[in-house]
Amino acid sequence: MIEQSIKNRILQLKKEKDVVILAHYYVDGAVQEIADYVGDSYYLAEQATKVAQENILFCGVIFMGESAKILNPQKKVYMADDSADCPMAHMADIGKIRTIRDEYNDVAVVCYVNSTAEIKAESDVCVTSSNAVQIVRALPNKYIYFIPDYNLAHYISNQVPEKKFIFNDGFCHVHKSIHSNDIKTAAKVHPEALVLAHPECTEDVLELADYIGSTSQIIEFVTKSKNNTFIICTEMGIFFELMQKNPTKKFYSVGHRQFCPNMKKVTLEKVLDKLKNLDRDIDINESLRARAMKPLKRMLEIAGE
Ligand code: 13P
Ligand code: SF4
């Protein structure tokens, strides 16, 4: 009852204040329900360039809102929770990027979109988990310095063996906490289940997976699959859309650690507060923004081909 009245107020205020709400699949289902668009990182970055509203309210982590601002400097971009930050977004070192550029003359610095604006500004192209294979394959360079995520880099390097990868040691603590032994235990209990994993998972987990993809790709796979049971190796927020689209199918998690504490900071109450105040919009200085925009635009161009 209280939740419904908060939702009604949110829907009213976003119309009154010309706000569009974008949400990632990892935020709570109640928040996904009031969003105008819900998707994976690529979809949200692309969608942010298409919306007509003056104001974007992001229900996700800071790098997502930053990407929206970098691509749309004329719009005001707000975070539902200003402290919701992805630790992996900071796990690359600008000094190291410059050293690698000095050491290798045919290197592309490929930056997972889970990264700060400062790291993007040092990079040649951004990727998300849904387009990384396509983009790395399309690059003319022989060497790929892939930042920040080691696990995604390793997965892509297996898919694109013609490139020589230089690895960085960043990781997502949520996906790292999904262990292969727990998957084996779950698979014994549900032998009919397919194992679906996000490429931020470690190599031993990916080896057990029947399908590897971004959040949207996992949802699409399940929705098209004739199978009825799935073991899901990514953050629990995805269960909301999986169940919405596939009410008769069964989904199992692996242990109890599949929660991203930063994504879970986003609540309906905070969305409502932000809509009331519209304070602290994302501010990025113009020279940084212009440099960070180039790799993001290049991603949108190559992925859209
Ligand atoms: P995708 O939705 O692009 O698969 O991203 C996963 C993620 O970790 C976002 O933080
Ligand atoms: Fe970052 Fe992992 Fe949380 Fe995604 S799930 S925001 S990669 S910590």
Coordinates of C-alpha atoms and ligand atoms in Angstrom, one line a residue:
M1 CA 0.0 0.0 0.0
I2 CA 2.8 2.4 1.0
E3 CA 4.9 1.1 -1.9
Q4 CA 2.0 1.8 -4.3
S5 CA 1.6 5.3 -3.1
I6 CA 5.4 6.0 -3.5
K7 CA 5.2 4.5 -7.0
N8 CA 2.2 6.7 -7.9
R9 CA 4.0 9.8 -6.7
I10 CA 7.1 8.9 -8.7
L11 CA 5.1 8.4 -11.9
Q12 CA 3.4 11.8 -11.3
L13 CA 6.6 13.7 -10.5
K14 CA 8.6 12.3 -13.4
K15 CA 6.0 13.5 -15.8
E16 CA 5.7 16.9 -14.1
K17 CA 9.5 17.4 -14.1
D18 CA 10.3 16.0 -17.5
V19 CA 12.4 13.1 -16.2
V20 CA 13.1 9.8 -17.8
I21 CA 14.1 6.9 -15.5
L22 CA 16.7 4.4 -16.7
A23 CA 17.4 1.3 -14.6
H24 CA 19.8 -1.7 -14.7
Y25 CA 18.6 -5.3 -14.2
Y26 CA 20.5 -5.5 -11.0
V27 CA 18.4 -3.0 -9.1
D28 CA 15.4 -4.1 -7.0
G29 CA 12.3 -5.3 -9.0
A30 CA 10.2 -2.6 -7.4
V31 CA 12.6 0.0 -8.9
Q32 CA 12.6 -1.7 -12.3
E33 CA 8.8 -1.5 -12.3
I34 CA 8.8 2.3 -12.2
A35 CA 11.5 2.8 -14.8
D36 CA 10.8 3.9 -18.3
Y37 CA 13.6 1.7 -19.7
V38 CA 15.4 -1.3 -18.1
G39 CA 18.3 -3.0 -19.7
D40 CA 21.9 -4.1 -19.8
S41 CA 24.8 -1.6 -19.8
Y42 CA 24.9 -1.3 -23.6
Y43 CA 21.1 -0.8 -24.0
L44 CA 21.1 1.9 -21.3
A45 CA 24.0 3.8 -22.8
E46 CA 22.4 3.7 -26.2
Q47 CA 19.0 4.6 -24.9
A48 CA 20.3 7.6 -23.0
T49 CA 21.2 9.1 -26.4
K50 CA 17.7 8.7 -27.7
V51 CA 15.4 9.9 -24.9
A52 CA 13.5 13.2 -25.4
Q53 CA 13.3 14.3 -21.8
E54 CA 15.6 17.1 -20.4
N55 CA 16.4 15.1 -17.3
I56 CA 17.7 11.5 -16.9
L57 CA 17.5 9.7 -13.5
F58 CA 19.7 6.7 -13.3
C59 CA 18.9 3.7 -11.1
G60 CA 22.2 1.9 -11.2
V61 CA 25.9 2.7 -10.4
I62 CA 27.8 5.9 -11.1
F63 CA 29.6 4.8 -14.2
M64 CA 26.3 4.4 -15.9
G65 CA 25.1 7.9 -15.1
E66 CA 28.5 9.2 -16.1
S67 CA 28.3 7.6 -19.5
A68 CA 24.8 9.1 -20.0
K69 CA 26.2 12.5 -19.2
I70 CA 29.3 12.1 -21.3
L71 CA 27.1 11.3 -24.3
N72 CA 24.5 13.9 -23.6
P73 CA 26.2 17.0 -22.1
Q74 CA 23.1 19.1 -22.8
K75 CA 21.0 17.0 -20.4
K76 CA 20.9 16.9 -16.6
V77 CA 21.7 13.4 -15.3
Y78 CA 21.0 12.4 -11.7
M79 CA 21.8 9.2 -9.7
A80 CA 19.0 7.8 -7.6
D81 CA 21.8 7.2 -5.0
D82 CA 24.9 9.3 -5.5
S83 CA 27.1 6.9 -3.6
A84 CA 26.3 3.8 -5.6
D85 CA 29.7 3.1 -7.1
C86 CA 31.1 0.0 -8.8
P87 CA 34.4 -0.8 -7.2
M88 CA 35.7 -2.4 -10.4
A89 CA 35.3 0.9 -12.2
H90 CA 38.4 2.2 -10.4
M91 CA 40.6 -0.9 -10.9
A92 CA 42.8 0.5 -13.7
D93 CA 45.8 2.7 -13.4
I94 CA 46.3 5.6 -15.8
G95 CA 50.1 5.5 -15.4
K96 CA 50.0 1.8 -16.4
I97 CA 47.9 2.6 -19.5
R98 CA 50.5 5.2 -20.6
T99 CA 53.4 2.8 -20.0
I100 CA 51.6 0.1 -22.1
R101 CA 51.1 2.6 -24.9
D102 CA 54.9 3.4 -24.8
E103 CA 55.8 -0.2 -24.8
Y104 CA 53.5 -1.5 -27.6
N105 CA 53.1 0.6 -30.8
D106 CA 50.2 -1.4 -32.1
V107 CA 48.0 -1.6 -29.0
A108 CA 44.3 -0.7 -28.6
V109 CA 43.3 0.2 -25.0
V110 CA 39.9 -1.4 -24.7
C111 CA 37.9 -0.2 -21.8
Y112 CA 35.0 -2.1 -20.2
V113 CA 32.2 0.5 -19.7
N114 CA 32.4 -0.4 -16.0
S115 CA 35.1 2.3 -15.6
T116 CA 35.5 5.9 -14.4
A117 CA 35.3 8.8 -16.9
E118 CA 39.1 9.4 -16.2
I119 CA 39.9 5.8 -17.3
K120 CA 37.6 6.1 -20.4
A121 CA 39.4 9.3 -21.4
E122 CA 42.7 7.3 -21.7
S123 CA 41.1 4.6 -23.8
D124 CA 40.6 3.9 -27.5
V125 CA 37.2 2.2 -27.4
C126 CA 34.7 1.2 -24.8
V127 CA 32.9 -2.2 -24.7
T128 CA 30.1 -3.8 -22.7
S129 CA 29.8 -7.5 -22.1
S130 CA 27.2 -7.8 -24.9
N131 CA 29.4 -6.3 -27.7
A132 CA 33.1 -6.9 -26.5
V133 CA 33.7 -9.8 -28.9
Q134 CA 32.3 -8.0 -31.9
I135 CA 34.3 -4.8 -31.1
V136 CA 37.6 -6.4 -30.3
R137 CA 37.4 -8.5 -33.4
A138 CA 36.8 -5.3 -35.5
L139 CA 39.8 -3.4 -34.2
P140 CA 42.8 -3.2 -36.5
N141 CA 45.3 -3.5 -33.7
K142 CA 47.3 -6.7 -32.9
Y143 CA 47.6 -6.0 -29.2
I144 CA 44.6 -5.4 -26.8
Y145 CA 45.1 -3.9 -23.4
F146 CA 41.8 -4.8 -21.8
I147 CA 40.8 -2.8 -18.7
P148 CA 39.6 -3.1 -15.9
D149 CA 38.1 -6.6 -15.8
Y150 CA 40.5 -9.6 -16.0
N151 CA 37.7 -12.2 -16.3
L152 CA 35.9 -10.5 -19.1
A153 CA 39.2 -10.0 -20.9
H154 CA 40.1 -13.6 -20.5
Y155 CA 36.7 -14.7 -21.9
I156 CA 37.1 -12.3 -24.9
S157 CA 40.7 -13.4 -25.5
N158 CA 39.4 -17.0 -26.0
Q159 CA 36.8 -15.9 -28.4
V160 CA 39.2 -13.7 -30.4
P161 CA 42.4 -15.8 -30.5
E162 CA 44.0 -13.8 -33.3
K163 CA 44.5 -10.8 -30.9
K164 CA 47.3 -10.7 -28.3
F165 CA 45.9 -9.7 -24.9
I166 CA 47.6 -7.7 -22.2
F167 CA 45.6 -8.4 -19.0
N168 CA 44.8 -6.1 -16.1
D169 CA 43.8 -7.4 -12.7
G170 CA 40.4 -5.8 -12.0
F171 CA 37.4 -7.9 -11.0
C172 CA 33.8 -7.7 -9.9
H173 CA 33.6 -9.0 -6.3
V174 CA 30.0 -10.1 -6.8
H175 CA 30.8 -12.4 -9.7
K176 CA 34.0 -13.5 -8.1
S177 CA 32.1 -14.8 -5.1
I178 CA 30.2 -17.3 -7.3
H179 CA 32.2 -20.5 -6.9
S180 CA 32.4 -23.5 -9.3
N181 CA 31.9 -26.0 -6.4
D182 CA 28.6 -24.3 -5.5
I183 CA 27.5 -24.6 -9.2
K184 CA 28.4 -28.3 -9.2
T185 CA 26.3 -28.8 -6.0
A186 CA 23.3 -26.9 -7.5
A187 CA 23.7 -28.9 -10.7
K188 CA 23.5 -32.2 -8.8
V189 CA 20.2 -31.0 -7.1
H190 CA 18.8 -29.8 -10.5
P191 CA 20.4 -32.0 -13.2
E192 CA 17.9 -30.8 -15.8
A193 CA 19.0 -27.2 -15.4
L194 CA 21.1 -25.2 -17.8
V195 CA 23.9 -23.1 -16.3
L196 CA 23.9 -19.5 -17.4
A197 CA 26.8 -17.2 -16.5
H198 CA 27.9 -13.6 -16.9
P199 CA 31.4 -13.2 -18.4
E200 CA 32.5 -11.3 -15.3
C201 CA 32.6 -14.7 -13.6
T202 CA 35.9 -16.5 -13.1
E203 CA 37.2 -19.0 -15.7
D204 CA 36.3 -22.1 -13.7
V205 CA 32.7 -20.9 -13.5
L206 CA 32.5 -20.1 -17.2
E207 CA 33.8 -23.6 -18.0
L208 CA 30.7 -25.0 -16.4
A209 CA 28.3 -22.7 -18.2
D210 CA 26.0 -23.8 -21.0
Y211 CA 25.6 -20.2 -22.0
I212 CA 27.6 -17.0 -21.3
G213 CA 26.2 -13.5 -21.9
S214 CA 25.3 -10.1 -20.6
T215 CA 22.2 -9.6 -18.5
S216 CA 20.0 -8.9 -21.5
Q217 CA 21.5 -11.8 -23.4
I218 CA 20.8 -14.2 -20.5
I219 CA 17.2 -13.0 -20.3
E220 CA 16.8 -13.4 -24.1
F221 CA 18.4 -16.9 -24.0
V222 CA 16.0 -18.1 -21.3
T223 CA 13.0 -16.6 -23.0
K224 CA 13.8 -18.4 -26.2
S225 CA 14.9 -21.7 -24.6
K226 CA 12.7 -24.8 -24.6
N227 CA 14.4 -25.7 -21.3
N228 CA 12.4 -25.0 -18.1
T229 CA 15.1 -24.9 -15.4
F230 CA 18.1 -22.6 -15.1
I231 CA 21.0 -22.0 -12.7
I232 CA 21.8 -18.3 -12.8
C233 CA 25.4 -17.1 -12.2
T234 CA 25.0 -13.4 -12.0
E235 CA 23.5 -10.7 -9.7
M236 CA 20.1 -11.6 -8.2
G237 CA 18.3 -8.5 -9.6
I238 CA 18.1 -10.3 -12.9
F239 CA 15.6 -12.7 -11.4
F240 CA 12.9 -10.1 -11.5
E241 CA 12.8 -9.8 -15.3
L242 CA 13.5 -13.5 -15.8
M243 CA 10.4 -14.3 -13.8
Q244 CA 8.3 -11.5 -15.4
K245 CA 9.1 -12.9 -18.9
N246 CA 9.0 -16.6 -18.0
P247 CA 6.5 -17.1 -15.2
T248 CA 6.4 -20.9 -15.6
K249 CA 10.2 -21.5 -15.7
K250 CA 12.3 -22.2 -12.6
F251 CA 15.5 -20.3 -11.6
Y252 CA 18.1 -21.1 -9.0
S253 CA 20.9 -19.1 -7.6
V254 CA 24.3 -20.4 -6.5
G255 CA 24.8 -19.8 -2.8
H256 CA 23.9 -16.5 -1.1
R257 CA 26.4 -14.0 -2.3
Q258 CA 24.9 -12.9 -5.6
F259 CA 24.1 -9.4 -4.3
C260 CA 25.7 -6.2 -5.5
P261 CA 25.6 -3.9 -2.4
N262 CA 25.9 -0.8 -4.6
M263 CA 23.1 -1.7 -7.0
K264 CA 21.0 -2.5 -3.9
K265 CA 21.4 1.0 -2.5
V266 CA 18.8 2.2 -5.0
T267 CA 15.4 2.2 -3.4
L268 CA 12.0 3.6 -4.3
E269 CA 12.3 6.1 -1.5
K270 CA 15.5 7.4 -2.9
V271 CA 14.1 7.7 -6.4
L272 CA 11.2 9.7 -4.9
D273 CA 13.5 12.0 -2.9
K274 CA 15.7 12.6 -6.0
L275 CA 12.6 13.5 -8.1
K276 CA 11.4 15.9 -5.4
N277 CA 14.8 17.7 -5.1
L278 CA 16.5 17.1 -8.5
D279 CA 19.8 18.1 -6.8
R280 CA 23.5 17.2 -7.4
D281 CA 23.3 16.4 -11.1
I282 CA 26.5 14.7 -12.6
D283 CA 29.1 17.3 -13.4
I284 CA 32.1 16.4 -15.6
N285 CA 34.6 19.0 -16.7
E286 CA 34.4 19.7 -20.4
S287 CA 37.9 18.6 -21.5
L288 CA 37.5 15.3 -19.6
R289 CA 34.0 14.7 -21.0
A290 CA 35.1 15.3 -24.6
R291 CA 38.0 12.8 -24.2
A292 CA 35.8 10.2 -22.5
M293 CA 33.2 10.6 -25.2
K294 CA 35.4 9.4 -28.0
P295 CA 35.7 5.7 -26.9
L296 CA 32.0 5.6 -26.0
K297 CA 31.0 7.0 -29.4
R298 CA 33.3 4.5 -31.1
M299 CA 31.6 1.7 -29.2
L300 CA 28.2 2.9 -30.3
E301 CA 29.4 3.2 -33.9
I302 CA 31.0 -0.3 -34.1
A303 CA 28.3 -2.1 -32.1
G304 CA 25.6 -0.4 -34.3
E305 CA 27.2 -1.7 -37.6
Ligands
13P1 P1 25.5 -5.9 -18.3 O1 24.1 -5.6 -17.9 O2 26.0 -5.1 -19.4 O3 25.7 -7.4 -18.5 O4 26.5 -5.5 -17.0 C1 26.7 -6.2 -15.9 C2 27.2 -5.4 -14.8 O5 28.0 -5.8 -14.0 C3 26.8 -4.0 -14.6 O6 27.4 -3.5 -13.5
SF4_2 FE1 30.2 -3.5 -10.3 FE2 29.9 -6.1 -10.0 FE3 28.2 -4.4 -8.9 FE4 28.2 -4.7 -11.6 S1 27.7 -6.3 -10.1 S2 28.1 -2.8 -10.4 S3 30.4 -5.0 -11.9 S4 30.3 -4.6 -8.4

